Amino acid sequence: MNSRQETGRLGELAARRHLEAAGCAIIGTNVRCGRSEIDIVAQDGDTLVFVEVRTRRGRQLGTPEESVTPRKQQQMLTAAQRYLTETNGWQRNWRIDVVSVQLDHLNRVASLRVVRNAIEL
């Protein structure tokens, strides 16, 4: 596993733990939807949540959530819509969140922020 993959793995693990501690049930991780992948699918009460996890080490490239480009937002929306179609889930409440994880130089979580409804539906 290379450094970038390890950073992503640590961020996704931190995000899952945070979501579970907040009362969400994790339905799936790294869920394939066509050519796209949803990092985490979770249930928050009666709402299905599609989660994109963005992880960074250091701040030289900006915050993790700043890396979610308009193109990435469209990919996230398309993947969520495909998941809803494949699972007959259109009647459910749903949203797309971004979990931003900042790691320190020892790979510990320095900050974790959840941006709820990160994509306008």
PDB file of C-alpha atoms in Angstrom:
ATOM      1  CA  MET A   1       0.000   0.000   0.000  1.00  0.00           C
ATOM      2  CA  ASN A   2       1.473   3.358  -0.979  1.00  0.00           C
ATOM      3  CA  SER A   3       1.415   6.530   1.125  1.00  0.00           C
ATOM      4  CA  ARG A   4      -1.617   7.986  -0.657  1.00  0.00           C
ATOM      5  CA  GLN A   5      -3.629   4.783  -0.207  1.00  0.00           C
ATOM      6  CA  GLU A   6      -2.642   4.630   3.468  1.00  0.00           C
ATOM      7  CA  THR A   7      -3.760   8.239   3.966  1.00  0.00           C
ATOM      8  CA  GLY A   8      -7.119   7.422   2.382  1.00  0.00           C
ATOM      9  CA  ARG A   9      -7.530   4.252   4.427  1.00  0.00           C
ATOM     10  CA  LEU A  10      -6.821   6.102   7.683  1.00  0.00           C
ATOM     11  CA  GLY A  11      -9.275   8.850   6.756  1.00  0.00           C
ATOM     12  CA  GLU A  12     -12.043   6.394   5.890  1.00  0.00           C
ATOM     13  CA  LEU A  13     -11.483   4.496   9.134  1.00  0.00           C
ATOM     14  CA  ALA A  14     -11.704   7.729  11.149  1.00  0.00           C
ATOM     15  CA  ALA A  15     -14.849   8.750   9.249  1.00  0.00           C
ATOM     16  CA  ARG A  16     -16.556   5.390   9.871  1.00  0.00           C
ATOM     17  CA  ARG A  17     -15.759   5.536  13.577  1.00  0.00           C
ATOM     18  CA  HIS A  18     -17.058   9.096  13.807  1.00  0.00           C
ATOM     19  CA  LEU A  19     -20.289   8.286  11.981  1.00  0.00           C
ATOM     20  CA  GLU A  20     -20.917   5.214  14.142  1.00  0.00           C
ATOM     21  CA  ALA A  21     -20.257   7.225  17.315  1.00  0.00           C
ATOM     22  CA  ALA A  22     -22.792   9.780  16.052  1.00  0.00           C
ATOM     23  CA  GLY A  23     -25.419   7.031  15.775  1.00  0.00           C
ATOM     24  CA  CYS A  24     -25.213   6.199  12.076  1.00  0.00           C
ATOM     25  CA  ALA A  25     -25.376   2.605  10.884  1.00  0.00           C
ATOM     26  CA  ILE A  26     -22.789   1.805   8.219  1.00  0.00           C
ATOM     27  CA  ILE A  27     -24.472  -0.016   5.328  1.00  0.00           C
ATOM     28  CA  GLY A  28     -21.430  -0.325   3.104  1.00  0.00           C
ATOM     29  CA  THR A  29     -17.955   0.960   2.356  1.00  0.00           C
ATOM     30  CA  ASN A  30     -16.254   1.432  -0.997  1.00  0.00           C
ATOM     31  CA  VAL A  31     -19.542   0.669  -2.748  1.00  0.00           C
ATOM     32  CA  ARG A  32     -19.196   0.405  -6.530  1.00  0.00           C
ATOM     33  CA  CYS A  33     -21.857   2.150  -8.597  1.00  0.00           C
ATOM     34  CA  GLY A  34     -20.994   1.791 -12.235  1.00  0.00           C
ATOM     35  CA  ARG A  35     -17.552   3.298 -12.723  1.00  0.00           C
ATOM     36  CA  SER A  36     -17.827   5.345  -9.532  1.00  0.00           C
ATOM     37  CA  GLU A  37     -17.337   4.414  -5.914  1.00  0.00           C
ATOM     38  CA  ILE A  38     -19.112   5.701  -2.819  1.00  0.00           C
ATOM     39  CA  ASP A  39     -16.736   5.757   0.145  1.00  0.00           C
ATOM     40  CA  ILE A  40     -19.423   5.125   2.775  1.00  0.00           C
ATOM     41  CA  VAL A  41     -23.162   4.472   2.633  1.00  0.00           C
ATOM     42  CA  ALA A  42     -24.787   4.981   6.029  1.00  0.00           C
ATOM     43  CA  GLN A  43     -28.209   5.217   7.630  1.00  0.00           C
ATOM     44  CA  ASP A  44     -28.822   8.283   9.824  1.00  0.00           C
ATOM     45  CA  GLY A  45     -32.279   7.830  11.322  1.00  0.00           C
ATOM     46  CA  ASP A  46     -34.627   7.667   8.348  1.00  0.00           C
ATOM     47  CA  THR A  47     -32.082   9.232   5.972  1.00  0.00           C
ATOM     48  CA  LEU A  48     -29.709   7.376   3.677  1.00  0.00           C
ATOM     49  CA  VAL A  49     -26.340   9.145   3.636  1.00  0.00           C
ATOM     50  CA  PHE A  50     -23.751   8.922   0.874  1.00  0.00           C
ATOM     51  CA  VAL A  51     -20.377   9.973   2.261  1.00  0.00           C
ATOM     52  CA  GLU A  52     -17.301  11.161   0.407  1.00  0.00           C
ATOM     53  CA  VAL A  53     -14.213  11.082   2.636  1.00  0.00           C
ATOM     54  CA  ARG A  54     -11.417  13.529   1.863  1.00  0.00           C
ATOM     55  CA  THR A  55      -8.174  13.160   3.781  1.00  0.00           C
ATOM     56  CA  ARG A  56      -5.039  15.275   3.800  1.00  0.00           C
ATOM     57  CA  ARG A  57      -1.722  15.343   5.608  1.00  0.00           C
ATOM     58  CA  GLY A  58      -0.551  18.863   6.300  1.00  0.00           C
ATOM     59  CA  ARG A  59      -2.187  22.038   5.058  1.00  0.00           C
ATOM     60  CA  GLN A  60       0.040  22.939   2.126  1.00  0.00           C
ATOM     61  CA  LEU A  61      -2.649  21.868  -0.366  1.00  0.00           C
ATOM     62  CA  GLY A  62      -5.584  23.430   1.507  1.00  0.00           C
ATOM     63  CA  THR A  63      -8.301  21.725   3.496  1.00  0.00           C
ATOM     64  CA  PRO A  64      -9.561  18.301   2.464  1.00  0.00           C
ATOM     65  CA  GLU A  65     -13.053  19.553   1.629  1.00  0.00           C
ATOM     66  CA  GLU A  66     -11.568  22.150  -0.734  1.00  0.00           C
ATOM     67  CA  SER A  67     -10.491  19.250  -2.947  1.00  0.00           C
ATOM     68  CA  VAL A  68     -14.111  18.429  -3.842  1.00  0.00           C
ATOM     69  CA  THR A  69     -14.299  19.971  -7.304  1.00  0.00           C
ATOM     70  CA  PRO A  70     -17.519  20.599  -9.260  1.00  0.00           C
ATOM     71  CA  ARG A  71     -16.614  17.535 -11.363  1.00  0.00           C
ATOM     72  CA  LYS A  72     -16.257  15.406  -8.222  1.00  0.00           C
ATOM     73  CA  GLN A  73     -19.580  16.758  -6.923  1.00  0.00           C
ATOM     74  CA  GLN A  74     -21.266  15.643 -10.144  1.00  0.00           C
ATOM     75  CA  GLN A  75     -19.652  12.199  -9.881  1.00  0.00           C
ATOM     76  CA  MET A  76     -20.886  11.877  -6.287  1.00  0.00           C
ATOM     77  CA  LEU A  77     -24.415  12.848  -7.292  1.00  0.00           C
ATOM     78  CA  THR A  78     -24.413  10.425 -10.235  1.00  0.00           C
ATOM     79  CA  ALA A  79     -23.136   7.571  -8.036  1.00  0.00           C
ATOM     80  CA  ALA A  80     -25.795   8.261  -5.384  1.00  0.00           C
ATOM     81  CA  GLN A  81     -28.548   8.348  -8.007  1.00  0.00           C
ATOM     82  CA  ARG A  82     -27.316   5.076  -9.490  1.00  0.00           C
ATOM     83  CA  TYR A  83     -27.269   3.453  -6.023  1.00  0.00           C
ATOM     84  CA  LEU A  84     -30.845   4.627  -5.414  1.00  0.00           C
ATOM     85  CA  THR A  85     -31.930   3.219  -8.776  1.00  0.00           C
ATOM     86  CA  GLU A  86     -30.192  -0.125  -8.221  1.00  0.00           C
ATOM     87  CA  THR A  87     -31.668  -0.522  -4.727  1.00  0.00           C
ATOM     88  CA  ASN A  88     -35.141   0.896  -5.471  1.00  0.00           C
ATOM     89  CA  GLY A  89     -34.366   3.560  -2.886  1.00  0.00           C
ATOM     90  CA  TRP A  90     -35.872   6.650  -4.508  1.00  0.00           C
ATOM     91  CA  GLN A  91     -38.707   6.817  -1.971  1.00  0.00           C
ATOM     92  CA  ARG A  92     -36.191   7.310   0.871  1.00  0.00           C
ATOM     93  CA  ASN A  93     -34.829  10.543   2.291  1.00  0.00           C
ATOM     94  CA  TRP A  94     -31.182  10.906   1.286  1.00  0.00           C
ATOM     95  CA  ARG A  95     -28.300  13.324   1.295  1.00  0.00           C
ATOM     96  CA  ILE A  96     -24.641  13.552   0.347  1.00  0.00           C
ATOM     97  CA  ASP A  97     -22.112  14.483   3.037  1.00  0.00           C
ATOM     98  CA  VAL A  98     -18.389  15.100   2.908  1.00  0.00           C
ATOM     99  CA  VAL A  99     -16.187  14.068   5.818  1.00  0.00           C
ATOM    100  CA  SER A 100     -12.977  16.081   5.919  1.00  0.00           C
ATOM    101  CA  VAL A 101     -10.098  14.445   7.799  1.00  0.00           C
ATOM    102  CA  GLN A 102      -6.820  16.204   8.515  1.00  0.00           C
ATOM    103  CA  LEU A 103      -3.944  13.985   9.709  1.00  0.00           C
ATOM    104  CA  ASP A 104      -0.903  15.173  11.630  1.00  0.00           C
ATOM    105  CA  HIS A 105       2.696  14.144  10.903  1.00  0.00           C
ATOM    106  CA  LEU A 106       2.203  10.965  13.000  1.00  0.00           C
ATOM    107  CA  ASN A 107      -0.927   9.948  11.030  1.00  0.00           C
ATOM    108  CA  ARG A 108      -3.219  10.839  13.920  1.00  0.00           C
ATOM    109  CA  VAL A 109      -6.487  12.646  13.284  1.00  0.00           C
ATOM    110  CA  ALA A 110      -5.797  16.341  13.858  1.00  0.00           C
ATOM    111  CA  SER A 111      -9.292  17.405  12.792  1.00  0.00           C
ATOM    112  CA  LEU A 112     -12.445  15.831  11.433  1.00  0.00           C
ATOM    113  CA  ARG A 113     -15.338  17.824  10.042  1.00  0.00           C
ATOM    114  CA  VAL A 114     -18.636  16.633   8.591  1.00  0.00           C
ATOM    115  CA  VAL A 115     -20.198  18.812   5.906  1.00  0.00           C
ATOM    116  CA  ARG A 116     -23.835  17.721   5.812  1.00  0.00           C
ATOM    117  CA  ASN A 117     -25.768  18.161   2.573  1.00  0.00           C
ATOM    118  CA  ALA A 118     -22.504  19.041   0.847  1.00  0.00           C
ATOM    119  CA  ILE A 119     -24.110  18.683  -2.591  1.00  0.00           C
ATOM    120  CA  GLU A 120     -27.252  20.585  -3.500  1.00  0.00           C
ATOM    121  CA  LEU A 121     -29.841  18.099  -4.710  1.00  0.00           C
TER     122      LEU A 121
END
